[in-house]
Amino acid sequence: AAAKAKSQKDGPPPIPPLEVREAATTRAIAMIKRGLEKEGAQETGHPYIPGNWSKEFKPVLGPYRKFVQTCGHFKIVDGDIPSNYTIHPVKGEPVTIVAGWETQLRTAWETYVTDTPEKSRSTKEFLEVVEKCVQRAKSAKETANGDGSQKKEPSEAPKKAGKRKEAEAAAAEGEASKPPMKKKKKAAA
């Protein structure tokens, strides 16, 4: 249990190499398609989930529903409640899934179209604002780091120290001769 708690504190697990993810994706898609062909695989309204997904595929490909939604080989039909959904193979070529930032940019464009009167809309104006946002982000990053680098050197990082450590450091430099005083307890009334 202690090893598990420690591993969770260390952050997310490393992303597997591309070759491993591609091989696992191919195997998972084939396994899901075979499972969907079985009689009654989803007749209760719950999705078909390969029995070994959590052990074999989840560490490499992530949560099942998210994988199915983003791989482009399946479509999801939602049921009455979030846990009730069914998975269906896409006919023909797999659908190309758009990257997250492209979706956010499309949402920004749709917001622009909604908020701007039709006669005032301009693709050029929208792109100029996007360019300004990029320049401001770059400028802010360079200002924060001093030289535009992403990583600060350890000497530049702000140091957090308690009063006792500050006093010890000052004493070591000869600036203070006494350690910090303890607070006195108040007498009971």
mmCIF file with all atom_site columns, C-alpha atoms in Angstrom:
data_model
loop_
_atom_site.group_PDB
_atom_site.id
_atom_site.type_symbol
_atom_site.label_atom_id
_atom_site.label_alt_id
_atom_site.label_comp_id
_atom_site.label_asym_id
_atom_site.label_entity_id
_atom_site.label_seq_id
_atom_site.pdbx_PDB_ins_code
_atom_site.Cartn_x
_atom_site.Cartn_y
_atom_site.Cartn_z
_atom_site.occupancy
_atom_site.B_iso_or_equiv
_atom_site.pdbx_formal_charge
_atom_site.auth_seq_id
_atom_site.auth_comp_id
_atom_site.auth_asym_id
_atom_site.auth_atom_id
_atom_site.pdbx_PDB_model_num
ATOM 1   C CA . ALA A 1 1   ? 0.000   0.000   0.000   1.00 0.00 ? 1   ALA A CA 1
ATOM 2   C CA . ALA A 1 2   ? 2.850   2.384   0.813   1.00 0.00 ? 2   ALA A CA 1
ATOM 3   C CA . ALA A 1 3   ? 4.475   1.769   -2.588  1.00 0.00 ? 3   ALA A CA 1
ATOM 4   C CA . LYS A 1 4   ? 1.187   2.512   -4.331  1.00 0.00 ? 4   LYS A CA 1
ATOM 5   C CA . ALA A 1 5   ? 0.706   5.757   -2.365  1.00 0.00 ? 5   ALA A CA 1
ATOM 6   C CA . LYS A 1 6   ? 4.284   6.809   -3.154  1.00 0.00 ? 6   LYS A CA 1
ATOM 7   C CA . SER A 1 7   ? 3.849   6.146   -6.888  1.00 0.00 ? 7   SER A CA 1
ATOM 8   C CA . GLN A 1 8   ? 0.716   8.315   -6.937  1.00 0.00 ? 8   GLN A CA 1
ATOM 9   C CA . LYS A 1 9   ? 2.660   11.195  -5.361  1.00 0.00 ? 9   LYS A CA 1
ATOM 10  C CA . ASP A 1 10  ? 5.378   10.952  -7.995  1.00 0.00 ? 10  ASP A CA 1
ATOM 11  C CA . GLY A 1 11  ? 2.939   12.125  -10.672 1.00 0.00 ? 11  GLY A CA 1
ATOM 12  C CA . PRO A 1 12  ? 1.409   10.414  -13.666 1.00 0.00 ? 12  PRO A CA 1
ATOM 13  C CA . PRO A 1 13  ? 3.113   7.343   -15.091 1.00 0.00 ? 13  PRO A CA 1
ATOM 14  C CA . PRO A 1 14  ? 5.393   7.925   -18.086 1.00 0.00 ? 14  PRO A CA 1
ATOM 15  C CA . ILE A 1 15  ? 3.777   7.819   -21.524 1.00 0.00 ? 15  ILE A CA 1
ATOM 16  C CA . PRO A 1 16  ? 4.605   4.541   -23.288 1.00 0.00 ? 16  PRO A CA 1
ATOM 17  C CA . PRO A 1 17  ? 6.643   4.749   -26.525 1.00 0.00 ? 17  PRO A CA 1
ATOM 18  C CA . LEU A 1 18  ? 4.734   5.360   -29.760 1.00 0.00 ? 18  LEU A CA 1
ATOM 19  C CA . GLU A 1 19  ? 5.399   1.835   -31.072 1.00 0.00 ? 19  GLU A CA 1
ATOM 20  C CA . VAL A 1 20  ? 3.889   0.298   -27.925 1.00 0.00 ? 20  VAL A CA 1
ATOM 21  C CA . ARG A 1 21  ? 0.799   2.555   -28.137 1.00 0.00 ? 21  ARG A CA 1
ATOM 22  C CA . GLU A 1 22  ? 0.309   1.796   -31.852 1.00 0.00 ? 22  GLU A CA 1
ATOM 23  C CA . ALA A 1 23  ? 0.571   -1.961  -31.298 1.00 0.00 ? 23  ALA A CA 1
ATOM 24  C CA . ALA A 1 24  ? -1.827  -1.825  -28.343 1.00 0.00 ? 24  ALA A CA 1
ATOM 25  C CA . THR A 1 25  ? -4.252  0.329   -30.363 1.00 0.00 ? 25  THR A CA 1
ATOM 26  C CA . THR A 1 26  ? -4.307  -2.174  -33.230 1.00 0.00 ? 26  THR A CA 1
ATOM 27  C CA . ARG A 1 27  ? -4.870  -5.103  -30.845 1.00 0.00 ? 27  ARG A CA 1
ATOM 28  C CA . ALA A 1 28  ? -7.567  -3.239  -28.884 1.00 0.00 ? 28  ALA A CA 1
ATOM 29  C CA . ILE A 1 29  ? -9.513  -2.214  -32.001 1.00 0.00 ? 29  ILE A CA 1
ATOM 30  C CA . ALA A 1 30  ? -9.452  -5.788  -33.333 1.00 0.00 ? 30  ALA A CA 1
ATOM 31  C CA . MET A 1 31  ? -10.514 -7.181  -29.954 1.00 0.00 ? 31  MET A CA 1
ATOM 32  C CA . ILE A 1 32  ? -13.388 -4.687  -29.606 1.00 0.00 ? 32  ILE A CA 1
ATOM 33  C CA . LYS A 1 33  ? -14.634 -5.398  -33.152 1.00 0.00 ? 33  LYS A CA 1
ATOM 34  C CA . ARG A 1 34  ? -14.593 -9.166  -32.476 1.00 0.00 ? 34  ARG A CA 1
ATOM 35  C CA . GLY A 1 35  ? -16.436 -8.617  -29.186 1.00 0.00 ? 35  GLY A CA 1
ATOM 36  C CA . LEU A 1 36  ? -19.118 -6.479  -30.834 1.00 0.00 ? 36  LEU A CA 1
ATOM 37  C CA . GLU A 1 37  ? -19.787 -9.275  -33.360 1.00 0.00 ? 37  GLU A CA 1
ATOM 38  C CA . LYS A 1 38  ? -20.794 -11.648 -30.550 1.00 0.00 ? 38  LYS A CA 1
ATOM 39  C CA . GLU A 1 39  ? -24.506 -12.243 -30.074 1.00 0.00 ? 39  GLU A CA 1
ATOM 40  C CA . GLY A 1 40  ? -25.957 -10.126 -27.255 1.00 0.00 ? 40  GLY A CA 1
ATOM 41  C CA . ALA A 1 41  ? -22.729 -8.295  -26.502 1.00 0.00 ? 41  ALA A CA 1
ATOM 42  C CA . GLN A 1 42  ? -24.560 -5.054  -25.690 1.00 0.00 ? 42  GLN A CA 1
ATOM 43  C CA . GLU A 1 43  ? -28.218 -6.025  -25.435 1.00 0.00 ? 43  GLU A CA 1
ATOM 44  C CA . THR A 1 44  ? -28.487 -4.799  -21.818 1.00 0.00 ? 44  THR A CA 1
ATOM 45  C CA . GLY A 1 45  ? -27.612 -1.271  -22.941 1.00 0.00 ? 45  GLY A CA 1
ATOM 46  C CA . HIS A 1 46  ? -24.139 -1.449  -21.434 1.00 0.00 ? 46  HIS A CA 1
ATOM 47  C CA . PRO A 1 47  ? -21.082 -1.265  -23.683 1.00 0.00 ? 47  PRO A CA 1
ATOM 48  C CA . TYR A 1 48  ? -18.972 -4.226  -24.642 1.00 0.00 ? 48  TYR A CA 1
ATOM 49  C CA . ILE A 1 49  ? -15.691 -3.898  -22.691 1.00 0.00 ? 49  ILE A CA 1
ATOM 50  C CA . PRO A 1 50  ? -12.907 -6.459  -23.171 1.00 0.00 ? 50  PRO A CA 1
ATOM 51  C CA . GLY A 1 51  ? -12.320 -8.329  -19.926 1.00 0.00 ? 51  GLY A CA 1
ATOM 52  C CA . ASN A 1 52  ? -8.613  -7.559  -19.846 1.00 0.00 ? 52  ASN A CA 1
ATOM 53  C CA . TRP A 1 53  ? -8.939  -3.823  -20.663 1.00 0.00 ? 53  TRP A CA 1
ATOM 54  C CA . SER A 1 54  ? -8.003  -2.529  -17.220 1.00 0.00 ? 54  SER A CA 1
ATOM 55  C CA . LYS A 1 55  ? -4.852  -4.636  -16.923 1.00 0.00 ? 55  LYS A CA 1
ATOM 56  C CA . GLU A 1 56  ? -3.584  -4.887  -20.496 1.00 0.00 ? 56  GLU A CA 1
ATOM 57  C CA . PHE A 1 57  ? -4.790  -1.788  -22.319 1.00 0.00 ? 57  PHE A CA 1
ATOM 58  C CA . LYS A 1 58  ? -5.670  0.928   -19.803 1.00 0.00 ? 58  LYS A CA 1
ATOM 59  C CA . PRO A 1 59  ? -2.053  1.560   -18.690 1.00 0.00 ? 59  PRO A CA 1
ATOM 60  C CA . VAL A 1 60  ? -1.108  2.180   -22.336 1.00 0.00 ? 60  VAL A CA 1
ATOM 61  C CA . LEU A 1 61  ? -4.281  3.571   -23.956 1.00 0.00 ? 61  LEU A CA 1
ATOM 62  C CA . GLY A 1 62  ? -6.134  5.128   -21.028 1.00 0.00 ? 62  GLY A CA 1
ATOM 63  C CA . PRO A 1 63  ? -9.787  4.857   -20.031 1.00 0.00 ? 63  PRO A CA 1
ATOM 64  C CA . TYR A 1 64  ? -11.975 2.677   -22.259 1.00 0.00 ? 64  TYR A CA 1
ATOM 65  C CA . ARG A 1 65  ? -14.673 5.178   -23.225 1.00 0.00 ? 65  ARG A CA 1
ATOM 66  C CA . LYS A 1 66  ? -12.136 7.889   -24.009 1.00 0.00 ? 66  LYS A CA 1
ATOM 67  C CA . PHE A 1 67  ? -10.183 5.475   -26.202 1.00 0.00 ? 67  PHE A CA 1
ATOM 68  C CA . VAL A 1 68  ? -13.312 4.378   -28.076 1.00 0.00 ? 68  VAL A CA 1
ATOM 69  C CA . GLN A 1 69  ? -14.349 8.013   -28.615 1.00 0.00 ? 69  GLN A CA 1
ATOM 70  C CA . THR A 1 70  ? -10.957 9.123   -29.910 1.00 0.00 ? 70  THR A CA 1
ATOM 71  C CA . CYS A 1 71  ? -9.696  6.157   -31.958 1.00 0.00 ? 71  CYS A CA 1
ATOM 72  C CA . GLY A 1 72  ? -12.037 6.938   -34.875 1.00 0.00 ? 72  GLY A CA 1
ATOM 73  C CA . HIS A 1 73  ? -13.094 3.321   -35.478 1.00 0.00 ? 73  HIS A CA 1
ATOM 74  C CA . PHE A 1 74  ? -16.252 3.425   -33.351 1.00 0.00 ? 74  PHE A CA 1
ATOM 75  C CA . LYS A 1 75  ? -19.182 5.673   -32.597 1.00 0.00 ? 75  LYS A CA 1
ATOM 76  C CA . ILE A 1 76  ? -20.920 5.821   -29.249 1.00 0.00 ? 76  ILE A CA 1
ATOM 77  C CA . VAL A 1 77  ? -24.689 5.901   -28.870 1.00 0.00 ? 77  VAL A CA 1
ATOM 78  C CA . ASP A 1 78  ? -25.644 7.262   -25.448 1.00 0.00 ? 78  ASP A CA 1
ATOM 79  C CA . GLY A 1 79  ? -28.368 5.641   -23.391 1.00 0.00 ? 79  GLY A CA 1
ATOM 80  C CA . ASP A 1 80  ? -30.644 7.024   -20.677 1.00 0.00 ? 80  ASP A CA 1
ATOM 81  C CA . ILE A 1 81  ? -27.851 7.405   -18.112 1.00 0.00 ? 81  ILE A CA 1
ATOM 82  C CA . PRO A 1 82  ? -24.079 7.971   -18.551 1.00 0.00 ? 82  PRO A CA 1
ATOM 83  C CA . SER A 1 83  ? -23.162 4.343   -17.825 1.00 0.00 ? 83  SER A CA 1
ATOM 84  C CA . ASN A 1 84  ? -25.592 3.122   -20.496 1.00 0.00 ? 84  ASN A CA 1
ATOM 85  C CA . TYR A 1 85  ? -24.095 3.522   -23.926 1.00 0.00 ? 85  TYR A CA 1
ATOM 86  C CA . THR A 1 86  ? -23.370 1.216   -26.801 1.00 0.00 ? 86  THR A CA 1
ATOM 87  C CA . ILE A 1 87  ? -20.473 1.086   -29.215 1.00 0.00 ? 87  ILE A CA 1
ATOM 88  C CA . HIS A 1 88  ? -20.854 0.616   -32.946 1.00 0.00 ? 88  HIS A CA 1
ATOM 89  C CA . PRO A 1 89  ? -18.166 0.198   -35.609 1.00 0.00 ? 89  PRO A CA 1
ATOM 90  C CA . VAL A 1 90  ? -17.826 3.050   -38.101 1.00 0.00 ? 90  VAL A CA 1
ATOM 91  C CA . LYS A 1 91  ? -18.521 1.864   -41.642 1.00 0.00 ? 91  LYS A CA 1
ATOM 92  C CA . GLY A 1 92  ? -15.841 2.586   -44.209 1.00 0.00 ? 92  GLY A CA 1
ATOM 93  C CA . GLU A 1 93  ? -12.677 4.484   -43.319 1.00 0.00 ? 93  GLU A CA 1
ATOM 94  C CA . PRO A 1 94  ? -12.076 5.453   -39.686 1.00 0.00 ? 94  PRO A CA 1
ATOM 95  C CA . VAL A 1 95  ? -12.985 9.018   -38.784 1.00 0.00 ? 95  VAL A CA 1
ATOM 96  C CA . THR A 1 96  ? -10.058 11.382  -38.255 1.00 0.00 ? 96  THR A CA 1
ATOM 97  C CA . ILE A 1 97  ? -10.124 12.780  -34.744 1.00 0.00 ? 97  ILE A CA 1
ATOM 98  C CA . VAL A 1 98  ? -9.226  16.448  -34.336 1.00 0.00 ? 98  VAL A CA 1
ATOM 99  C CA . ALA A 1 99  ? -6.609  17.505  -31.774 1.00 0.00 ? 99  ALA A CA 1
ATOM 100 C CA . GLY A 1 100 ? -7.803  19.242  -28.607 1.00 0.00 ? 100 GLY A CA 1
ATOM 101 C CA . TRP A 1 101 ? -6.334  22.640  -29.482 1.00 0.00 ? 101 TRP A CA 1
ATOM 102 C CA . GLU A 1 102 ? -8.098  22.579  -32.853 1.00 0.00 ? 102 GLU A CA 1
ATOM 103 C CA . THR A 1 103 ? -11.400 21.963  -31.095 1.00 0.00 ? 103 THR A CA 1
ATOM 104 C CA . GLN A 1 104 ? -10.740 24.914  -28.780 1.00 0.00 ? 104 GLN A CA 1
ATOM 105 C CA . LEU A 1 105 ? -9.844  27.124  -31.730 1.00 0.00 ? 105 LEU A CA 1
ATOM 106 C CA . ARG A 1 106 ? -13.044 26.084  -33.515 1.00 0.00 ? 106 ARG A CA 1
ATOM 107 C CA . THR A 1 107 ? -14.989 26.939  -30.341 1.00 0.00 ? 107 THR A CA 1
ATOM 108 C CA . ALA A 1 108 ? -13.303 30.368  -30.258 1.00 0.00 ? 108 ALA A CA 1
ATOM 109 C CA . TRP A 1 109 ? -14.319 30.940  -33.890 1.00 0.00 ? 109 TRP A CA 1
ATOM 110 C CA . GLU A 1 110 ? -17.916 29.901  -33.151 1.00 0.00 ? 110 GLU A CA 1
ATOM 111 C CA . THR A 1 111 ? -17.971 32.293  -30.182 1.00 0.00 ? 111 THR A CA 1
ATOM 112 C CA . TYR A 1 112 ? -16.639 35.073  -32.424 1.00 0.00 ? 112 TYR A CA 1
ATOM 113 C CA . VAL A 1 113 ? -19.349 34.368  -34.994 1.00 0.00 ? 113 VAL A CA 1
ATOM 114 C CA . THR A 1 114 ? -22.032 34.350  -32.300 1.00 0.00 ? 114 THR A CA 1
ATOM 115 C CA . ASP A 1 115 ? -20.832 37.554  -30.621 1.00 0.00 ? 115 ASP A CA 1
ATOM 116 C CA . THR A 1 116 ? -20.048 39.576  -33.758 1.00 0.00 ? 116 THR A CA 1
ATOM 117 C CA . PRO A 1 117 ? -22.746 40.980  -36.058 1.00 0.00 ? 117 PRO A CA 1
ATOM 118 C CA . GLU A 1 118 ? -22.665 39.321  -39.484 1.00 0.00 ? 118 GLU A CA 1
ATOM 119 C CA . LYS A 1 119 ? -21.679 42.518  -41.311 1.00 0.00 ? 119 LYS A CA 1
ATOM 120 C CA . SER A 1 120 ? -18.731 43.069  -38.946 1.00 0.00 ? 120 SER A CA 1
ATOM 121 C CA . ARG A 1 121 ? -17.273 39.543  -39.124 1.00 0.00 ? 121 ARG A CA 1
ATOM 122 C CA . SER A 1 122 ? -13.879 39.121  -40.707 1.00 0.00 ? 122 SER A CA 1
ATOM 123 C CA . THR A 1 123 ? -11.638 36.089  -40.893 1.00 0.00 ? 123 THR A CA 1
ATOM 124 C CA . LYS A 1 124 ? -8.676  38.443  -41.201 1.00 0.00 ? 124 LYS A CA 1
ATOM 125 C CA . GLU A 1 125 ? -9.671  40.267  -37.995 1.00 0.00 ? 125 GLU A CA 1
ATOM 126 C CA . PHE A 1 126 ? -10.093 36.959  -36.143 1.00 0.00 ? 126 PHE A CA 1
ATOM 127 C CA . LEU A 1 127 ? -6.666  35.742  -37.282 1.00 0.00 ? 127 LEU A CA 1
ATOM 128 C CA . GLU A 1 128 ? -5.077  39.068  -36.266 1.00 0.00 ? 128 GLU A CA 1
ATOM 129 C CA . VAL A 1 129 ? -6.442  38.592  -32.750 1.00 0.00 ? 129 VAL A CA 1
ATOM 130 C CA . VAL A 1 130 ? -5.108  35.015  -32.701 1.00 0.00 ? 130 VAL A CA 1
ATOM 131 C CA . GLU A 1 131 ? -1.679  36.338  -33.755 1.00 0.00 ? 131 GLU A CA 1
ATOM 132 C CA . LYS A 1 132 ? -1.775  38.988  -30.998 1.00 0.00 ? 132 LYS A CA 1
ATOM 133 C CA . CYS A 1 133 ? -2.650  36.309  -28.440 1.00 0.00 ? 133 CYS A CA 1
ATOM 134 C CA . VAL A 1 134 ? 0.314   34.217  -29.569 1.00 0.00 ? 134 VAL A CA 1
ATOM 135 C CA . GLN A 1 135 ? 2.664   37.213  -29.349 1.00 0.00 ? 135 GLN A CA 1
ATOM 136 C CA . ARG A 1 136 ? 1.386   38.135  -25.861 1.00 0.00 ? 136 ARG A CA 1
ATOM 137 C CA . ALA A 1 137 ? 1.822   34.553  -24.667 1.00 0.00 ? 137 ALA A CA 1
ATOM 138 C CA . LYS A 1 138 ? 5.388   34.429  -26.015 1.00 0.00 ? 138 LYS A CA 1
ATOM 139 C CA . SER A 1 139 ? 6.190   37.812  -24.488 1.00 0.00 ? 139 SER A CA 1
ATOM 140 C CA . ALA A 1 140 ? 4.765   36.819  -21.098 1.00 0.00 ? 140 ALA A CA 1
ATOM 141 C CA . LYS A 1 141 ? 6.781   33.606  -21.151 1.00 0.00 ? 141 LYS A CA 1
ATOM 142 C CA . GLU A 1 142 ? 9.998   35.455  -21.992 1.00 0.00 ? 142 GLU A CA 1
ATOM 143 C CA . THR A 1 143 ? 9.341   38.051  -19.301 1.00 0.00 ? 143 THR A CA 1
ATOM 144 C CA . ALA A 1 144 ? 8.647   35.405  -16.665 1.00 0.00 ? 144 ALA A CA 1
ATOM 145 C CA . ASN A 1 145 ? 11.789  33.435  -17.453 1.00 0.00 ? 145 ASN A CA 1
ATOM 146 C CA . GLY A 1 146 ? 14.049  36.341  -18.263 1.00 0.00 ? 146 GLY A CA 1
ATOM 147 C CA . ASP A 1 147 ? 15.489  34.761  -21.375 1.00 0.00 ? 147 ASP A CA 1
ATOM 148 C CA . GLY A 1 148 ? 12.562  32.885  -22.886 1.00 0.00 ? 148 GLY A CA 1
ATOM 149 C CA . SER A 1 149 ? 13.674  29.511  -21.599 1.00 0.00 ? 149 SER A CA 1
ATOM 150 C CA . GLN A 1 150 ? 11.029  27.256  -20.143 1.00 0.00 ? 150 GLN A CA 1
ATOM 151 C CA . LYS A 1 151 ? 13.034  25.942  -17.237 1.00 0.00 ? 151 LYS A CA 1
ATOM 152 C CA . LYS A 1 152 ? 14.463  28.057  -14.442 1.00 0.00 ? 152 LYS A CA 1
ATOM 153 C CA . GLU A 1 153 ? 17.831  27.206  -13.005 1.00 0.00 ? 153 GLU A CA 1
ATOM 154 C CA . PRO A 1 154 ? 17.758  25.991  -9.413  1.00 0.00 ? 154 PRO A CA 1
ATOM 155 C CA . SER A 1 155 ? 19.537  29.169  -8.267  1.00 0.00 ? 155 SER A CA 1
ATOM 156 C CA . GLU A 1 156 ? 16.725  31.286  -9.744  1.00 0.00 ? 156 GLU A CA 1
ATOM 157 C CA . ALA A 1 157 ? 13.921  29.324  -8.122  1.00 0.00 ? 157 ALA A CA 1
ATOM 158 C CA . PRO A 1 158 ? 12.398  31.037  -5.093  1.00 0.00 ? 158 PRO A CA 1
ATOM 159 C CA . LYS A 1 159 ? 13.493  29.412  -1.876  1.00 0.00 ? 159 LYS A CA 1
ATOM 160 C CA . LYS A 1 160 ? 11.053  28.747  0.914   1.00 0.00 ? 160 LYS A CA 1
ATOM 161 C CA . ALA A 1 161 ? 12.503  28.758  4.383   1.00 0.00 ? 161 ALA A CA 1
ATOM 162 C CA . GLY A 1 162 ? 11.031  28.965  7.830   1.00 0.00 ? 162 GLY A CA 1
ATOM 163 C CA . LYS A 1 163 ? 12.054  31.532  10.478  1.00 0.00 ? 163 LYS A CA 1
ATOM 164 C CA . ARG A 1 164 ? 14.371  29.071  12.183  1.00 0.00 ? 164 ARG A CA 1
ATOM 165 C CA . LYS A 1 165 ? 16.225  28.270  8.941   1.00 0.00 ? 165 LYS A CA 1
ATOM 166 C CA . GLU A 1 166 ? 16.489  31.991  8.157   1.00 0.00 ? 166 GLU A CA 1
ATOM 167 C CA . ALA A 1 167 ? 17.928  32.636  11.622  1.00 0.00 ? 167 ALA A CA 1
ATOM 168 C CA . GLU A 1 168 ? 20.383  29.749  11.254  1.00 0.00 ? 168 GLU A CA 1
ATOM 169 C CA . ALA A 1 169 ? 21.502  31.081  7.883   1.00 0.00 ? 169 ALA A CA 1
ATOM 170 C CA . ALA A 1 170 ? 21.887  34.591  9.312   1.00 0.00 ? 170 ALA A CA 1
ATOM 171 C CA . ALA A 1 171 ? 23.840  33.234  12.286  1.00 0.00 ? 171 ALA A CA 1
ATOM 172 C CA . ALA A 1 172 ? 26.124  31.336  9.955   1.00 0.00 ? 172 ALA A CA 1
ATOM 173 C CA . GLU A 1 173 ? 26.853  34.590  8.158   1.00 0.00 ? 173 GLU A CA 1
ATOM 174 C CA . GLY A 1 174 ? 27.462  36.380  11.460  1.00 0.00 ? 174 GLY A CA 1
ATOM 175 C CA . GLU A 1 175 ? 24.433  38.646  11.200  1.00 0.00 ? 175 GLU A CA 1
ATOM 176 C CA . ALA A 1 176 ? 22.593  37.209  14.205  1.00 0.00 ? 176 ALA A CA 1
ATOM 177 C CA . SER A 1 177 ? 23.966  35.880  17.441  1.00 0.00 ? 177 SER A CA 1
ATOM 178 C CA . LYS A 1 178 ? 20.803  34.330  18.918  1.00 0.00 ? 178 LYS A CA 1
ATOM 179 C CA . PRO A 1 179 ? 18.343  31.746  17.577  1.00 0.00 ? 179 PRO A CA 1
ATOM 180 C CA . PRO A 1 180 ? 14.732  32.893  17.272  1.00 0.00 ? 180 PRO A CA 1
ATOM 181 C CA . MET A 1 181 ? 12.897  33.186  20.565  1.00 0.00 ? 181 MET A CA 1
ATOM 182 C CA . LYS A 1 182 ? 10.010  30.893  21.407  1.00 0.00 ? 182 LYS A CA 1
ATOM 183 C CA . LYS A 1 183 ? 6.600   32.363  22.061  1.00 0.00 ? 183 LYS A CA 1
ATOM 184 C CA . LYS A 1 184 ? 5.602   32.594  25.716  1.00 0.00 ? 184 LYS A CA 1
ATOM 185 C CA . LYS A 1 185 ? 2.419   30.871  26.825  1.00 0.00 ? 185 LYS A CA 1
ATOM 186 C CA . LYS A 1 186 ? -0.299  33.089  28.219  1.00 0.00 ? 186 LYS A CA 1
ATOM 187 C CA . ALA A 1 187 ? -1.221  32.549  31.839  1.00 0.00 ? 187 ALA A CA 1
ATOM 188 C CA . ALA A 1 188 ? -4.643  31.020  32.436  1.00 0.00 ? 188 ALA A CA 1
ATOM 189 C CA . ALA A 1 189 ? -7.156  33.613  33.618  1.00 0.00 ? 189 ALA A CA 1
#
